[in-house]
Amino acid sequence: MTRTHRILIGVVVAGAVVIAAIGFAGSYAAVRDLAEQKGFGGFAPFFPIGIDAGIVVLLALDLLLTWIRIPFPMLRQTAWLLTAATIAFNGAAAWPDPLGVGMHAVIPVLFVVAVEAARHAVGRIADITADKHMEGVRLSRWLLAFPSTFRLWRRMKLWELRSYDQVIRMEQDRLIYEARLRARYGRGWKRRAPVEALMPLRLARYGVPLAETGPAGLAAAGIDPQAVPATGGKAAATGGKAAATGGKAAV
């Protein structure tokens, strides 16, 4: 970690403390007055302190457990619940003014976002997500091809396929495999192809790569598995370069 990194971390931590202090100061009076109205009596001045202290303690404990690689998700979820309760209590003081309710919600939301960013960074630094983190699907793919993207995302979640690039390569292999069967058997390839040739596609639904099962399936369909490499674009590009090189050598 460089000196610049340490300076930035210090600035972020100081900013998060300032945001938390401003949020506490801004919400204390509103929550205290609400507690007095609801009959809390002498406990009313301590009620907002207890809620805000609980949020800070739970989030700090969540960061600590994440750092030592024993995360406990309920801590973060409970802190979110307390934060939502604080926003609701503050919003009740400004109700029914929608602008006032929104103004009360701004600071707690900023604090939650800052803490979530810190938790993400801690998880990365501690390498806790190295074998558990599941990459998300690109937003552009959701917008351009929603049905197929949903099937791809569902396959990732069901079979714990963590790498987005890996899933994309598997999807490319599947489309290439189907195209080869369609070229061999025509439009009715799903009915005409032998069961052994269709089995790799069924196994691919359960996360089994076609790179492992595809060659045997193509051989059962009477197709040369080596005619088109299963690895897709890179192999094809490499083959094209080799062919071009061979052509130049022949000339």
Coordinates of N, CA and C in Angstrom, one line a residue:
M1 N 0.8 -1.2 0.0 CA 0.0 0.0 0.0 C 0.9 1.2 0.0
T2 N 0.7 2.1 -0.9 CA 1.5 3.3 -1.1 C 1.0 4.4 -0.1
R3 N 1.9 5.5 -0.1 CA 1.5 6.6 0.8 C 0.2 7.3 0.3
T4 N 0.1 7.3 -1.0 CA -1.2 7.9 -1.6 C -2.4 7.1 -1.1
H5 N -2.3 5.8 -1.2 CA -3.4 5.0 -0.7 C -3.7 5.2 0.7
R6 N -2.7 5.4 1.6 CA -3.0 5.6 3.0 C -3.6 7.0 3.2
I7 N -3.2 7.9 2.4 CA -3.8 9.3 2.5 C -5.3 9.2 2.1
L8 N -5.6 8.5 1.0 CA -7.0 8.4 0.6 C -7.8 7.7 1.6
I9 N -7.3 6.6 2.2 CA -8.0 5.9 3.2 C -8.3 6.8 4.4
G10 N -7.3 7.6 4.8 CA -7.6 8.5 5.9 C -8.7 9.5 5.6
V11 N -8.6 10.0 4.3 CA -9.7 11.0 3.9 C -11.0 10.3 4.0
V12 N -11.1 9.1 3.4 CA -12.4 8.4 3.4 C -12.9 8.1 4.8
V13 N -12.1 7.7 5.7 CA -12.5 7.4 7.1 C -12.9 8.6 7.8
A14 N -12.2 9.7 7.6 CA -12.6 11.0 8.2 C -13.9 11.5 7.7
G15 N -14.1 11.3 6.3 CA -15.4 11.7 5.8 C -16.5 10.9 6.3
A16 N -16.3 9.5 6.4 CA -17.4 8.7 7.0 C -17.7 9.0 8.4
V17 N -16.7 9.4 9.2 CA -17.0 9.8 10.6 C -17.8 11.1 10.6
V18 N -17.4 12.0 9.7 CA -18.2 13.3 9.6 C -19.6 13.1 9.2
I19 N -19.8 12.2 8.2 CA -21.2 11.9 7.8 C -22.0 11.3 8.9
A20 N -21.4 10.3 9.6 CA -22.1 9.7 10.7 C -22.4 10.7 11.8
A21 N -21.5 11.6 12.1 CA -21.7 12.6 13.2 C -22.8 13.5 12.8
I22 N -22.8 14.0 11.5 CA -23.9 14.9 11.1 C -25.2 14.2 11.1
G23 N -25.2 12.9 10.6 CA -26.5 12.2 10.7 C -27.0 12.0 12.1
F24 N -26.1 11.7 13.0 CA -26.6 11.5 14.4 C -27.1 12.8 15.0
A25 N -26.4 13.9 14.7 CA -26.8 15.2 15.3 C -28.1 15.7 14.6
G26 N -28.3 15.4 13.4 CA -29.5 15.8 12.7 C -30.8 15.0 13.1
S27 N -30.5 13.7 13.4 CA -31.7 12.8 13.7 C -32.0 12.8 15.2
Y28 N -31.0 13.2 16.1 CA -31.2 13.0 17.5 C -32.5 13.7 18.0
A29 N -32.6 15.0 17.7 CA -33.7 15.7 18.3 C -35.1 15.2 17.8
A30 N -35.1 14.8 16.4 CA -36.4 14.3 15.9 C -36.8 13.0 16.5
V31 N -35.8 12.1 16.7 CA -36.1 10.8 17.2 C -36.4 10.9 18.7
R32 N -35.7 11.8 19.4 CA -36.0 12.0 20.8 C -37.4 12.5 21.0
D33 N -37.8 13.5 20.2 CA -39.2 14.1 20.4 C -40.2 13.0 20.1
L34 N -40.0 12.2 19.1 CA -40.9 11.2 18.7 C -41.0 10.1 19.8
A35 N -39.9 9.8 20.5 CA -39.9 8.9 21.6 C -40.7 9.4 22.8
E36 N -40.6 10.8 23.0 CA -41.3 11.4 24.1 C -42.8 11.3 23.8
Q37 N -43.2 11.6 22.5 CA -44.6 11.5 22.1 C -45.2 10.1 22.3
K38 N -44.4 9.1 22.1 CA -44.8 7.7 22.2 C -44.7 7.1 23.7
G39 N -44.4 8.0 24.6 CA -44.5 7.6 26.0 C -43.2 6.9 26.5
F40 N -42.0 7.2 26.0 CA -40.8 6.6 26.5 C -40.3 7.3 27.8
G41 N -40.8 8.5 28.1 CA -40.5 9.2 29.3 C -39.1 9.5 29.4
G42 N -38.4 9.2 30.6 CA -37.1 9.5 30.8 C -36.1 8.8 29.9
F43 N -36.5 7.7 29.3 CA -35.6 7.0 28.4 C -35.5 7.6 27.0
A44 N -36.4 8.6 26.7 CA -36.5 9.2 25.4 C -35.1 9.8 24.9
P45 N -34.4 10.5 25.8 CA -33.1 11.0 25.3 C -32.1 10.0 24.9
F46 N -32.2 8.8 25.5 CA -31.2 7.7 25.3 C -31.6 6.8 24.1
F47 N -32.9 6.9 23.7 CA -33.3 6.0 22.6 C -32.6 6.2 21.3
P48 N -32.5 7.5 20.8 CA -31.7 7.6 19.5 C -30.2 7.3 19.7
I49 N -29.7 7.5 20.9 CA -28.3 7.1 21.1 C -28.1 5.6 20.9
G50 N -29.0 4.9 21.5 CA -28.9 3.4 21.4 C -29.0 2.9 20.0
I51 N -29.9 3.5 19.2 CA -30.1 3.1 17.8 C -28.8 3.4 17.0
D52 N -28.3 4.6 17.1 CA -27.2 5.0 16.3 C -25.9 4.2 16.8
A53 N -25.8 4.0 18.1 CA -24.6 3.2 18.6 C -24.7 1.8 18.1
G54 N -25.9 1.2 18.1 CA -26.1 -0.1 17.6 C -25.7 -0.3 16.2
I55 N -26.1 0.7 15.3 CA -25.7 0.7 13.9 C -24.2 0.7 13.8
V56 N -23.5 1.6 14.5 CA -22.1 1.7 14.4 C -21.4 0.4 14.8
V57 N -21.8 -0.1 16.0 CA -21.2 -1.3 16.5 C -21.4 -2.5 15.6
L58 N -22.6 -2.7 15.1 CA -22.9 -3.8 14.2 C -22.1 -3.7 12.9
L59 N -22.0 -2.5 12.3 CA -21.2 -2.4 11.1 C -19.7 -2.6 11.3
A60 N -19.2 -2.0 12.5 CA -17.8 -2.2 12.8 C -17.5 -3.7 13.0
L61 N -18.4 -4.4 13.7 CA -18.2 -5.8 14.0 C -18.3 -6.6 12.7
D62 N -19.1 -6.2 11.8 CA -19.2 -6.9 10.5 C -17.9 -6.7 9.7
L63 N -17.4 -5.5 9.7 CA -16.1 -5.2 9.0 C -15.0 -6.1 9.7
L64 N -15.0 -6.2 11.0 CA -13.9 -6.9 11.7 C -14.0 -8.4 11.3
L65 N -15.2 -9.0 11.4 CA -15.4 -10.4 11.0 C -15.1 -10.7 9.6
T66 N -15.4 -9.7 8.7 CA -15.0 -9.9 7.3 C -13.5 -9.9 7.1
W67 N -12.8 -9.0 7.9 CA -11.4 -8.9 7.8 C -10.7 -10.2 8.2
I68 N -11.3 -10.9 9.3 CA -10.7 -12.1 9.8 C -11.3 -13.4 9.1
R69 N -12.1 -13.1 8.1 CA -12.6 -14.2 7.2 C -13.6 -15.1 7.9
I70 N -14.4 -14.5 8.8 CA -15.6 -15.3 9.3 C -16.8 -14.3 9.3
P71 N -17.2 -13.9 8.1 CA -18.3 -13.0 8.0 C -19.6 -13.6 8.5
F72 N -20.4 -12.7 9.1 CA -21.8 -13.1 9.6 C -22.8 -12.1 9.0
P73 N -23.5 -12.5 8.0 CA -24.3 -11.6 7.2 C -25.4 -10.9 8.1
M74 N -25.9 -11.6 9.1 CA -27.0 -11.0 9.9 C -26.6 -9.7 10.6
L75 N -25.3 -9.5 10.8 CA -24.9 -8.2 11.4 C -25.2 -7.1 10.5
R76 N -24.8 -7.2 9.2 CA -25.1 -6.2 8.2 C -26.6 -6.0 8.0
Q77 N -27.3 -7.1 7.9 CA -28.7 -7.0 7.7 C -29.4 -6.3 8.8
T78 N -29.0 -6.6 10.1 CA -29.6 -5.9 11.2 C -29.3 -4.4 11.2
A79 N -28.0 -4.1 10.9 CA -27.6 -2.7 10.8 C -28.5 -2.0 9.7
W80 N -28.7 -2.6 8.6 CA -29.6 -2.0 7.6 C -31.0 -1.8 8.2
L81 N -31.5 -2.8 8.9 CA -32.8 -2.7 9.5 C -32.9 -1.5 10.5
L82 N -31.9 -1.3 11.3 CA -31.8 -0.2 12.2 C -31.7 1.1 11.5
T83 N -31.0 1.1 10.4 CA -30.9 2.4 9.6 C -32.2 2.7 9.0
A84 N -32.9 1.7 8.4 CA -34.2 2.0 7.9 C -35.2 2.5 9.0
A85 N -35.1 1.9 10.2 CA -35.9 2.4 11.3 C -35.6 3.8 11.6
T86 N -34.3 4.2 11.6 CA -33.9 5.6 11.9 C -34.5 6.5 10.8
I87 N -34.4 6.1 9.6 CA -35.0 6.9 8.5 C -36.5 7.1 8.7
A88 N -37.2 6.0 9.1 CA -38.6 6.0 9.3 C -39.0 6.9 10.4
F89 N -38.2 6.9 11.5 CA -38.5 7.7 12.7 C -38.3 9.2 12.3
N90 N -37.2 9.5 11.6 CA -37.0 10.9 11.2 C -38.0 11.3 10.2
G91 N -38.4 10.4 9.3 CA -39.4 10.8 8.3 C -40.8 11.1 8.9
A92 N -41.1 10.3 10.0 CA -42.3 10.6 10.7 C -42.4 12.0 11.3
A93 N -41.2 12.6 11.7 CA -41.2 13.9 12.2 C -41.5 14.9 11.1
A94 N -41.2 14.6 9.8 CA -41.5 15.5 8.7 C -42.7 15.2 7.9
W95 N -43.4 14.1 8.3 CA -44.6 13.7 7.5 C -45.7 14.7 7.7
P96 N -46.5 15.0 6.6 CA -46.5 14.4 5.3 C -45.8 15.1 4.2
D97 N -44.8 15.9 4.6 CA -44.0 16.7 3.7 C -43.0 15.7 3.0
P98 N -43.2 15.4 1.7 CA -42.3 14.5 1.0 C -40.8 15.0 0.9
L99 N -40.7 16.3 0.8 CA -39.3 16.9 0.7 C -38.6 16.7 2.0
G100 N -39.3 16.9 3.1 CA -38.7 16.8 4.4 C -38.3 15.4 4.7
V101 N -39.2 14.4 4.3 CA -38.8 13.0 4.5 C -37.6 12.6 3.7
G102 N -37.5 13.1 2.5 CA -36.3 12.8 1.6 C -35.1 13.4 2.2
M103 N -35.2 14.6 2.8 CA -34.0 15.3 3.4 C -33.5 14.5 4.6
H104 N -34.4 13.9 5.4 CA -34.0 13.1 6.5 C -33.3 11.8 6.1
A105 N -33.7 11.3 4.9 CA -33.1 10.0 4.4 C -31.7 10.1 3.8
V106 N -31.3 11.3 3.4 CA -30.1 11.5 2.6 C -28.9 11.1 3.3
I107 N -28.7 11.6 4.6 CA -27.5 11.3 5.3 C -27.3 9.8 5.7
P108 N -28.4 9.2 6.2 CA -28.3 7.7 6.5 C -27.9 6.9 5.2
V109 N -28.5 7.3 4.1 CA -28.2 6.5 2.9 C -26.7 6.7 2.5
L110 N -26.2 7.9 2.6 CA -24.8 8.2 2.4 C -23.9 7.4 3.3
F111 N -24.2 7.3 4.5 CA -23.4 6.5 5.5 C -23.4 5.0 5.1
V112 N -24.6 4.5 4.8 CA -24.7 3.1 4.4 C -23.9 2.8 3.2
V113 N -23.9 3.6 2.2 CA -23.2 3.4 1.0 C -21.7 3.4 1.3
A114 N -21.2 4.4 2.1 CA -19.8 4.4 2.5 C -19.4 3.2 3.2
V115 N -20.2 2.7 4.1 CA -19.8 1.5 4.9 C -19.8 0.3 4.0
E116 N -20.7 0.2 3.0 CA -20.8 -1.0 2.1 C -19.5 -0.9 1.2
A117 N -19.1 0.2 0.8 CA -17.9 0.3 0.0 C -16.7 -0.1 0.8
A118 N -16.6 0.3 2.1 CA -15.5 -0.2 2.9 C -15.6 -1.7 3.1
R119 N -16.7 -2.2 3.3 CA -16.8 -3.7 3.5 C -16.3 -4.4 2.2
H120 N -16.7 -3.9 1.1 CA -16.3 -4.5 -0.2 C -14.7 -4.5 -0.3
A121 N -14.2 -3.4 0.1 CA -12.7 -3.2 0.0 C -12.0 -4.2 1.0
V122 N -12.6 -4.3 2.2 CA -12.0 -5.2 3.2 C -12.1 -6.6 2.8
G123 N -13.2 -7.0 2.2 CA -13.3 -8.4 1.7 C -12.3 -8.7 0.6
R124 N -12.0 -7.7 -0.3 CA -11.0 -7.9 -1.3 C -9.6 -8.0 -0.8
I125 N -9.3 -7.1 0.2 CA -8.0 -7.1 0.8 C -7.7 -8.4 1.5
A126 N -8.7 -8.9 2.2 CA -8.6 -10.1 3.0 C -8.7 -11.4 2.1
D127 N -8.9 -11.2 0.8 CA -9.0 -12.3 -0.1 C -10.2 -13.2 0.3
I128 N -11.2 -12.7 1.0 CA -12.3 -13.5 1.4 C -13.2 -13.9 0.2
T129 N -13.1 -13.0 -0.8 CA -14.0 -13.3 -2.0 C -13.3 -14.0 -3.1
A130 N -12.0 -14.4 -2.8 CA -11.3 -15.1 -3.9 C -11.9 -16.4 -4.4
D131 N -12.5 -17.1 -3.5 CA -13.1 -18.4 -3.9 C -14.6 -18.4 -3.7
K132 N -15.2 -17.3 -3.3 CA -16.6 -17.2 -3.0 C -17.4 -16.1 -3.8
H133 N -16.6 -15.2 -4.3 CA -17.3 -14.1 -5.0 C -17.8 -14.5 -6.4
M134 N -19.0 -14.1 -6.7 CA -19.6 -14.5 -8.0 C -19.8 -13.2 -8.8
E135 N -19.1 -13.2 -9.9 CA -19.2 -12.0 -10.8 C -20.6 -11.8 -11.3
G136 N -20.9 -10.5 -11.5 CA -22.3 -10.2 -12.1 C -22.2 -10.2 -13.6
V137 N -23.4 -10.2 -14.2 CA -23.6 -10.1 -15.6 C -23.6 -8.6 -16.0
R138 N -22.9 -8.3 -17.1 CA -22.9 -6.9 -17.6 C -24.3 -6.3 -17.8
L139 N -24.4 -5.1 -17.4 CA -25.7 -4.4 -17.6 C -26.1 -4.3 -19.1
S140 N -25.1 -4.1 -19.9 CA -25.4 -3.9 -21.4 C -26.0 -5.2 -21.9
R141 N -25.5 -6.4 -21.4 CA -26.1 -7.7 -21.9 C -27.5 -7.8 -21.5
W142 N -27.8 -7.4 -20.2 CA -29.2 -7.4 -19.8 C -30.1 -6.6 -20.7
L143 N -29.6 -5.4 -21.1 CA -30.4 -4.5 -22.0 C -30.6 -5.1 -23.4
L144 N -29.5 -5.7 -23.9 CA -29.5 -6.1 -25.3 C -30.1 -7.4 -25.6
A145 N -30.1 -8.3 -24.6 CA -30.6 -9.7 -24.8 C -31.1 -10.2 -23.5
F146 N -32.2 -9.7 -23.0 CA -32.7 -10.1 -21.7 C -33.0 -11.6 -21.5
P147 N -33.8 -12.2 -22.4 CA -34.1 -13.6 -22.2 C -32.9 -14.5 -22.1
S148 N -32.0 -14.4 -23.0 CA -30.8 -15.3 -23.0 C -29.9 -14.9 -21.8
T149 N -29.9 -13.7 -21.4 CA -29.1 -13.2 -20.3 C -29.6 -13.8 -19.0
F150 N -31.0 -13.8 -18.9 CA -31.6 -14.4 -17.7 C -31.2 -15.9 -17.6
R151 N -31.3 -16.6 -18.7 CA -30.9 -18.0 -18.6 C -29.4 -18.2 -18.2
L152 N -28.6 -17.3 -18.7 CA -27.2 -17.4 -18.4 C -27.0 -17.1 -16.9
W153 N -27.6 -16.0 -16.4 CA -27.5 -15.6 -15.0 C -28.1 -16.7 -14.1
R154 N -29.2 -17.4 -14.5 CA -29.7 -18.4 -13.7 C -28.8 -19.6 -13.6
R155 N -28.1 -19.9 -14.7 CA -27.2 -21.0 -14.7 C -26.0 -20.7 -13.8
M156 N -25.5 -19.5 -13.8 CA -24.5 -19.1 -12.9 C -24.8 -19.3 -11.4
K157 N -26.0 -18.8 -11.1 CA -26.5 -18.9 -9.7 C -26.7 -20.4 -9.3
L158 N -27.3 -21.2 -10.1 CA -27.7 -22.5 -9.8 C -26.5 -23.4 -9.6
W159 N -25.5 -23.2 -10.4 CA -24.4 -24.2 -10.4 C -23.1 -23.5 -10.0
E160 N -23.2 -22.3 -9.3 CA -22.0 -21.7 -8.7 C -20.9 -21.5 -9.7
L161 N -21.2 -21.0 -10.8 CA -20.2 -20.6 -11.8 C -19.8 -19.2 -11.6
R162 N -18.7 -18.9 -11.0 CA -18.3 -17.6 -10.5 C -17.7 -16.7 -11.5
S163 N -17.2 -17.1 -12.5 CA -16.5 -16.3 -13.5 C -17.5 -15.9 -14.7
Y164 N -17.7 -14.6 -14.9 CA -18.5 -14.2 -16.0 C -17.9 -14.6 -17.3
D165 N -16.6 -14.4 -17.5 CA -15.9 -14.8 -18.7 C -16.1 -16.3 -19.0
Q166 N -16.0 -17.1 -17.9 CA -16.1 -18.6 -18.1 C -17.5 -18.9 -18.6
V167 N -18.5 -18.3 -18.1 CA -19.9 -18.6 -18.5 C -20.1 -18.2 -19.9
I168 N -19.5 -17.0 -20.3 CA -19.7 -16.6 -21.7 C -19.0 -17.6 -22.6
R169 N -17.8 -18.1 -22.3 CA -17.2 -19.1 -23.1 C -18.0 -20.3 -23.2
M170 N -18.6 -20.8 -22.1 CA -19.5 -21.9 -22.1 C -20.7 -21.7 -23.0
E171 N -21.2 -20.5 -23.0 CA -22.4 -20.2 -23.9 C -22.0 -20.2 -25.3
Q172 N -20.8 -19.7 -25.6 CA -20.3 -19.7 -27.0 C -20.1 -21.1 -27.5
D173 N -19.5 -21.9 -26.6 CA -19.3 -23.4 -27.0 C -20.7 -24.0 -27.3
R174 N -21.7 -23.7 -26.5 CA -23.0 -24.3 -26.6 C -23.6 -23.9 -28.0
L175 N -23.5 -22.6 -28.3 CA -24.1 -22.1 -29.6 C -23.3 -22.8 -30.8
I176 N -22.0 -22.9 -30.7 CA -21.3 -23.5 -31.7 C -21.6 -25.0 -31.9
Y177 N -21.8 -25.7 -30.8 CA -22.2 -27.1 -30.8 C -23.6 -27.2 -31.5
E178 N -24.5 -26.4 -31.1 CA -25.8 -26.5 -31.7 C -25.8 -26.2 -33.2
A179 N -25.0 -25.2 -33.5 CA -24.8 -24.9 -35.0 C -24.3 -26.0 -35.8
R180 N -23.4 -26.8 -35.2 CA -22.8 -27.9 -35.9 C -23.8 -29.0 -36.0
L181 N -24.6 -29.3 -35.0 CA -25.6 -30.3 -35.1 C -26.7 -29.8 -36.1
R182 N -27.0 -28.6 -36.2 CA -28.0 -28.1 -37.1 C -27.5 -28.2 -38.5
A183 N -26.2 -27.9 -38.7 CA -25.6 -28.1 -40.1 C -25.6 -29.5 -40.5
R184 N -25.5 -30.4 -39.6 CA -25.4 -31.9 -39.9 C -26.8 -32.5 -40.1
Y185 N -27.8 -32.1 -39.3 CA -29.1 -32.7 -39.4 C -30.3 -31.8 -39.8
G186 N -30.0 -30.5 -40.1 CA -31.0 -29.6 -40.6 C -31.9 -29.0 -39.5
R187 N -33.0 -28.5 -39.8 CA -33.8 -27.8 -38.9 C -34.4 -28.7 -37.8
G188 N -34.6 -29.9 -38.1 CA -35.1 -30.8 -37.1 C -34.0 -31.6 -36.3
W189 N -32.9 -30.9 -36.1 CA -31.7 -31.6 -35.5 C -32.0 -32.2 -34.1
K190 N -32.9 -31.5 -33.4 CA -33.2 -32.0 -32.0 C -33.9 -33.4 -32.0
R191 N -34.6 -33.7 -33.1 CA -35.3 -35.0 -33.3 C -34.4 -36.0 -34.0
R192 N -33.6 -35.5 -34.9 CA -32.8 -36.4 -35.7 C -31.5 -36.8 -35.1
A193 N -30.9 -36.0 -34.3 CA -29.6 -36.3 -33.8 C -29.7 -37.4 -32.7
P194 N -28.7 -38.3 -32.6 CA -28.7 -39.3 -31.6 C -28.7 -38.8 -30.2
V195 N -29.1 -39.6 -29.3 CA -29.2 -39.2 -27.9 C -27.8 -38.9 -27.4
E196 N -26.8 -39.6 -27.8 CA -25.4 -39.4 -27.4 C -24.9 -38.0 -27.8
A197 N -25.4 -37.5 -29.0 CA -25.0 -36.2 -29.4 C -25.7 -35.1 -28.7
L198 N -27.0 -35.3 -28.2 CA -27.7 -34.3 -27.4 C -27.3 -34.3 -26.0
M199 N -26.8 -35.4 -25.5 CA -26.5 -35.5 -24.0 C -25.5 -34.3 -23.6
P200 N -24.5 -33.9 -24.3 CA -23.6 -32.8 -23.9 C -24.4 -31.5 -23.6
L201 N -25.4 -31.3 -24.5 CA -26.2 -30.1 -24.3 C -27.0 -30.1 -23.0
R202 N -27.5 -31.3 -22.7 CA -28.3 -31.5 -21.5 C -27.4 -31.3 -20.3
L203 N -26.2 -31.9 -20.4 CA -25.2 -31.7 -19.2 C -24.8 -30.3 -19.1
A204 N -24.7 -29.5 -20.2 CA -24.3 -28.1 -20.1 C -25.3 -27.3 -19.3
R205 N -26.5 -27.7 -19.2 CA -27.5 -27.0 -18.4 C -27.2 -27.1 -16.9
Y206 N -26.4 -28.1 -16.5 CA -26.0 -28.3 -15.2 C -24.6 -27.9 -14.9
G207 N -24.1 -27.1 -15.8 CA -22.8 -26.5 -15.6 C -21.6 -27.3 -16.0
V208 N -21.8 -28.5 -16.7 CA -20.7 -29.3 -17.2 C -20.2 -28.7 -18.5
P209 N -19.0 -28.3 -18.6 CA -18.5 -27.6 -19.9 C -18.6 -28.6 -21.1
L210 N -18.9 -28.0 -22.2 CA -18.9 -28.8 -23.4 C -17.5 -29.2 -23.9
A211 N -16.5 -28.5 -23.4 CA -15.2 -28.8 -23.7 C -14.8 -30.2 -23.3
E212 N -15.5 -30.7 -22.2 CA -15.3 -32.0 -21.7 C -16.2 -33.1 -22.4
T213 N -17.4 -32.8 -22.7 CA -18.3 -33.8 -23.3 C -18.6 -33.6 -24.7
G214 N -18.3 -32.4 -25.3 CA -18.6 -32.1 -26.7 C -17.9 -33.1 -27.7
P215 N -16.6 -33.4 -27.6 CA -16.0 -34.2 -28.6 C -16.7 -35.6 -28.8
A216 N -17.0 -36.2 -27.6 CA -17.7 -37.5 -27.7 C -19.1 -37.4 -28.4
G217 N -19.8 -36.3 -28.1 CA -21.1 -36.1 -28.7 C -21.0 -35.9 -30.2
L218 N -20.0 -35.1 -30.6 CA -19.9 -34.8 -32.0 C -19.5 -36.1 -32.7
A219 N -18.6 -36.9 -32.1 CA -18.2 -38.2 -32.7 C -19.4 -39.1 -32.9
A220 N -20.3 -39.1 -31.9 CA -21.5 -39.9 -32.0 C -22.4 -39.5 -33.1
A221 N -22.4 -38.2 -33.4 CA -23.2 -37.6 -34.5 C -22.5 -37.7 -35.9
G222 N -21.3 -38.3 -35.9 CA -20.6 -38.4 -37.2 C -19.9 -37.2 -37.6
I223 N -19.6 -36.3 -36.7 CA -18.9 -35.0 -37.0 C -17.5 -35.0 -36.4
D224 N -16.6 -34.6 -37.2 CA -15.2 -34.5 -36.8 C -15.0 -33.5 -35.7
P225 N -14.7 -33.8 -34.5 CA -14.6 -32.8 -33.4 C -13.5 -31.8 -33.6
Q226 N -12.5 -32.1 -34.5 CA -11.4 -31.2 -34.7 C -11.6 -30.3 -35.8
A227 N -12.8 -30.4 -36.5 CA -13.0 -29.5 -37.7 C -13.1 -28.1 -37.3
V228 N -13.8 -27.8 -36.2 CA -13.9 -26.4 -35.6 C -13.5 -26.5 -34.2
P229 N -12.5 -25.8 -33.7 CA -12.1 -25.9 -32.3 C -13.2 -25.4 -31.4
A230 N -13.4 -26.0 -30.2 CA -14.5 -25.7 -29.3 C -14.1 -24.4 -28.5
T231 N -12.9 -24.0 -28.6 CA -12.5 -22.8 -27.7 C -13.0 -21.5 -28.3
G232 N -13.5 -21.5 -29.5 CA -14.1 -20.3 -30.1 C -13.1 -19.4 -30.8
G233 N -13.3 -18.0 -30.5 CA -12.7 -17.0 -31.3 C -11.2 -17.0 -31.3
K234 N -10.6 -17.2 -30.1 CA -9.1 -17.2 -30.0 C -8.5 -18.3 -30.8
A235 N -9.1 -19.5 -30.7 CA -8.5 -20.6 -31.5 C -8.7 -20.4 -33.0
A236 N -9.9 -19.9 -33.3 CA -10.1 -19.7 -34.7 C -9.2 -18.6 -35.3
A237 N -9.0 -17.6 -34.5 CA -8.0 -16.5 -34.9 C -6.6 -17.1 -35.1
T238 N -6.2 -18.0 -34.1 CA -4.9 -18.6 -34.2 C -4.8 -19.5 -35.4
G239 N -5.9 -20.2 -35.7 CA -5.9 -21.1 -36.9 C -5.8 -20.3 -38.1
G240 N -6.5 -19.1 -38.1 CA -6.4 -18.2 -39.3 C -5.1 -17.7 -39.6
K241 N -4.4 -17.3 -38.5 CA -3.0 -16.8 -38.6 C -2.1 -17.9 -39.1
A242 N -2.3 -19.1 -38.6 CA -1.4 -20.2 -39.0 C -1.6 -20.5 -40.5
A243 N -2.9 -20.5 -40.9 CA -3.2 -20.7 -42.3 C -2.6 -19.7 -43.2
A244 N -2.7 -18.4 -42.7 CA -2.1 -17.4 -43.5 C -0.6 -17.5 -43.6
T245 N 0.0 -17.9 -42.5 CA 1.4 -18.1 -42.5 C 1.8 -19.2 -43.4
G246 N 1.0 -20.3 -43.3 CA 1.3 -21.4 -44.2 C 1.1 -21.0 -45.7
G247 N 0.1 -20.2 -46.0 CA 0.0 -19.7 -47.4 C 1.1 -18.9 -47.9
K248 N 1.6 -18.0 -47.0 CA 2.8 -17.2 -47.4 C 4.0 -18.1 -47.6
A249 N 4.2 -19.2 -46.7 CA 5.3 -20.0 -46.9 C 5.2 -20.8 -48.2
A250 N 4.0 -21.2 -48.5 CA 3.8 -22.0 -49.7 C 4.1 -21.1 -50.9
V251 N 3.8 -19.8 -50.9 CA 4.1 -18.9 -52.0 C 5.6 -18.8 -52.0

